[in-house]
Amino acid sequence: EIVTVSDEPVWYQVYADSTTAQDDVSRSADAGCQAVCVTIGVSSNRTPVATDWSVVEQMSQAVDVPIVVKGIMNVNDAQTAVDRGAQGVIISNHGGLVGSEGALPIDVLPAVADALTEQLPIIVDGSFRRGTDVLKGLALGATAVMVARPPMWGLAAYGAEGVQTVVEILQTELARNMAAAGRPTIPMIDRELVRFDSR
């Protein structure tokens, strides 16, 4: 029903450990979803689990839509995901529930972007709240940056209009800061825009 009324691509998210994952993925592709996001490293009830790479491989072979693996927090997992058939990765620590030695997604992003020389989407999420946050994510190698809580806040406060307003604020902040940095187009955004403080 959502696919039929959406003007934008619809993704379907599934947890790798779900007992119905394979069937759900096939049904979502048949329904018109244009990508499947497979979440690894955490179960559907938000507890840590061992990564089951065979599930990712089986899904990538079962459907004709891209498989994107979410939950990547190190270079090895990123490369394994690609080797198992992923056509994109999402660097994410599941809202802070699962970390890698205390690292945040933005800490891991540059190394993953450097390691994945293939031309595939690298998406990052985790505490991106402002247009300047999005700019930093893009500068550090992300193809796209996911934002979740700001639109949810807009939804809770003002419904659909609130979501639209939040997204427009983020777009305006991003565009303003790109212009101020002398980077008027996305391809011009580079790491020179980010300063790393020594720890």
mmCIF file of C-alpha atoms in Angstrom, residues 68-193:
data_model
loop_
_atom_site.group_PDB
_atom_site.id
_atom_site.type_symbol
_atom_site.label_atom_id
_atom_site.label_comp_id
_atom_site.label_asym_id
_atom_site.label_seq_id
_atom_site.Cartn_x
_atom_site.Cartn_y
_atom_site.Cartn_z
ATOM 1 C CA VAL A 68 22.162 -2.599 1.778
ATOM 2 C CA VAL A 69 23.738 -3.772 5.042
ATOM 3 C CA LYS A 70 23.134 -1.610 8.132
ATOM 4 C CA GLY A 71 25.176 -1.897 11.321
ATOM 5 C CA ILE A 72 28.675 -1.566 9.867
ATOM 6 C CA MET A 73 31.157 -0.278 12.456
ATOM 7 C CA ASN A 74 34.545 -1.321 11.090
ATOM 8 C CA VAL A 75 36.395 -1.789 7.818
ATOM 9 C CA ASN A 76 36.409 -5.594 7.986
ATOM 10 C CA ASP A 77 32.622 -5.799 8.268
ATOM 11 C CA ALA A 78 32.223 -3.289 5.451
ATOM 12 C CA GLN A 79 34.392 -5.358 3.136
ATOM 13 C CA THR A 80 32.701 -8.597 4.204
ATOM 14 C CA ALA A 81 29.302 -7.102 3.455
ATOM 15 C CA VAL A 82 30.431 -6.198 -0.055
ATOM 16 C CA ASP A 83 32.013 -9.621 -0.549
ATOM 17 C CA ARG A 84 28.706 -11.238 0.470
ATOM 18 C CA GLY A 85 26.738 -9.281 -2.098
ATOM 19 C CA ALA A 86 25.825 -5.980 -0.463
ATOM 20 C CA GLN A 87 25.432 -3.122 -2.904
ATOM 21 C CA GLY A 88 25.680 -0.488 -0.205
ATOM 22 C CA VAL A 89 26.542 -0.149 3.487
ATOM 23 C CA ILE A 90 25.126 1.905 6.322
ATOM 24 C CA ILE A 91 27.571 2.812 9.066
ATOM 25 C CA SER A 92 25.497 2.684 12.234
ATOM 26 C CA ASN A 93 25.778 1.681 15.869
ATOM 27 C CA HIS A 94 22.030 1.215 16.308
ATOM 28 C CA GLY A 95 21.447 4.365 18.314
ATOM 29 C CA GLY A 96 24.440 3.680 20.542
ATOM 30 C CA LEU A 97 23.343 0.171 21.534
ATOM 31 C CA VAL A 98 26.210 -1.565 19.766
ATOM 32 C CA GLY A 99 29.606 0.062 19.510
ATOM 33 C CA SER A 100 33.132 -0.826 18.497
ATOM 34 C CA GLU A 101 35.443 0.153 21.360
ATOM 35 C CA GLY A 102 33.326 3.216 22.012
ATOM 36 C CA ALA A 103 33.570 4.500 18.444
ATOM 37 C CA LEU A 104 30.803 6.543 16.890
ATOM 38 C CA PRO A 105 29.679 6.067 13.289
ATOM 39 C CA ILE A 106 31.335 9.321 12.225
ATOM 40 C CA ASP A 107 34.627 8.068 13.740
ATOM 41 C CA VAL A 108 34.497 4.942 11.588
ATOM 42 C CA LEU A 109 33.299 6.655 8.407
ATOM 43 C CA PRO A 110 36.626 7.892 6.933
ATOM 44 C CA ALA A 111 38.332 4.501 7.207
ATOM 45 C CA VAL A 112 35.379 2.684 5.640
ATOM 46 C CA ALA A 113 35.159 5.248 2.839
ATOM 47 C CA ASP A 114 38.878 4.832 2.141
ATOM 48 C CA ALA A 115 38.683 1.037 2.207
ATOM 49 C CA LEU A 116 35.699 0.636 -0.088
ATOM 50 C CA THR A 117 37.169 1.688 -3.381
ATOM 51 C CA GLU A 118 34.167 0.266 -5.231
ATOM 52 C CA GLN A 119 31.622 2.815 -6.389
ATOM 53 C CA LEU A 120 28.844 1.893 -3.999
ATOM 54 C CA PRO A 121 26.726 3.922 -1.593
ATOM 55 C CA ILE A 122 28.192 4.550 1.847
ATOM 56 C CA ILE A 123 25.494 5.884 4.150
ATOM 57 C CA VAL A 124 26.000 7.000 7.733
ATOM 58 C CA ASP A 125 23.619 7.599 10.612
ATOM 59 C CA GLY A 126 23.950 8.504 14.260
ATOM 60 C CA SER A 127 23.322 11.885 15.908
ATOM 61 C CA PHE A 128 23.074 13.976 12.742
ATOM 62 C CA ARG A 129 20.886 16.864 13.856
ATOM 63 C CA ARG A 130 21.904 19.903 11.775
ATOM 64 C CA GLY A 131 22.831 20.793 8.232
ATOM 65 C CA THR A 132 26.421 21.233 9.406
ATOM 66 C CA ASP A 133 26.360 17.638 10.688
ATOM 67 C CA VAL A 134 25.262 16.456 7.253
ATOM 68 C CA LEU A 135 28.060 18.492 5.674
ATOM 69 C CA LYS A 136 30.621 16.792 7.925
ATOM 70 C CA GLY A 137 29.285 13.346 7.049
ATOM 71 C CA LEU A 138 29.542 14.069 3.333
ATOM 72 C CA ALA A 139 33.019 15.559 3.768
ATOM 73 C CA LEU A 140 34.243 12.420 5.536
ATOM 74 C CA GLY A 141 33.171 10.141 2.697
ATOM 75 C CA ALA A 142 29.467 9.413 3.024
ATOM 76 C CA THR A 143 27.364 9.255 -0.110
ATOM 77 C CA ALA A 144 24.340 10.167 1.997
ATOM 78 C CA VAL A 145 23.534 10.963 5.625
ATOM 79 C CA MET A 146 20.492 9.589 7.429
ATOM 80 C CA VAL A 147 18.551 11.750 9.844
ATOM 81 C CA ALA A 148 15.892 10.230 12.048
ATOM 82 C CA ARG A 149 15.191 12.081 15.252
ATOM 83 C CA PRO A 150 14.708 15.620 13.850
ATOM 84 C CA PRO A 151 11.945 14.491 11.455
ATOM 85 C CA MET A 152 10.386 12.436 14.261
ATOM 86 C CA TRP A 153 10.371 15.519 16.474
ATOM 87 C CA GLY A 154 8.699 17.455 13.674
ATOM 88 C CA LEU A 155 6.145 14.685 13.237
ATOM 89 C CA ALA A 156 5.377 14.569 16.944
ATOM 90 C CA ALA A 157 4.916 18.324 17.147
ATOM 91 C CA TYR A 158 3.175 19.223 13.892
ATOM 92 C CA GLY A 159 2.489 16.070 11.883
ATOM 93 C CA ALA A 160 3.417 15.886 8.202
ATOM 94 C CA GLU A 161 3.919 19.645 8.024
ATOM 95 C CA GLY A 162 6.422 19.398 10.854
ATOM 96 C CA VAL A 163 8.419 16.736 9.013
ATOM 97 C CA GLN A 164 8.499 18.874 5.875
ATOM 98 C CA THR A 165 9.626 21.920 7.863
ATOM 99 C CA VAL A 166 12.442 20.002 9.561
ATOM 100 C CA VAL A 167 13.721 18.633 6.253
ATOM 101 C CA GLU A 168 13.611 22.092 4.694
ATOM 102 C CA ILE A 169 15.580 23.514 7.641
ATOM 103 C CA LEU A 170 18.235 20.819 7.198
ATOM 104 C CA GLN A 171 18.434 21.503 3.449
ATOM 105 C CA THR A 172 18.750 25.241 4.018
ATOM 106 C CA GLU A 173 21.452 24.808 6.661
ATOM 107 C CA LEU A 174 23.386 22.453 4.401
ATOM 108 C CA ALA A 175 23.162 24.754 1.383
ATOM 109 C CA ARG A 176 24.114 27.838 3.427
ATOM 110 C CA ASN A 177 27.177 26.162 4.893
ATOM 111 C CA MET A 178 28.229 24.702 1.550
ATOM 112 C CA ALA A 179 28.154 28.201 0.088
ATOM 113 C CA ALA A 180 30.051 29.670 3.046
ATOM 114 C CA ALA A 181 32.713 26.971 2.627
ATOM 115 C CA GLY A 182 33.078 27.642 -1.094
ATOM 116 C CA ARG A 183 31.635 24.244 -2.040
ATOM 117 C CA PRO A 184 28.482 25.009 -4.064
ATOM 118 C CA THR A 185 27.993 21.412 -5.266
ATOM 119 C CA ILE A 186 28.003 18.056 -3.444
ATOM 120 C CA PRO A 187 30.979 16.630 -5.423
ATOM 121 C CA MET A 188 33.082 19.594 -4.268
ATOM 122 C CA ILE A 189 32.684 18.685 -0.580
ATOM 123 C CA ASP A 190 35.959 17.263 0.730
ATOM 124 C CA ARG A 191 37.778 16.495 3.967
ATOM 125 C CA GLU A 192 39.445 19.878 4.072
ATOM 126 C CA LEU A 193 36.173 21.095 5.591
#
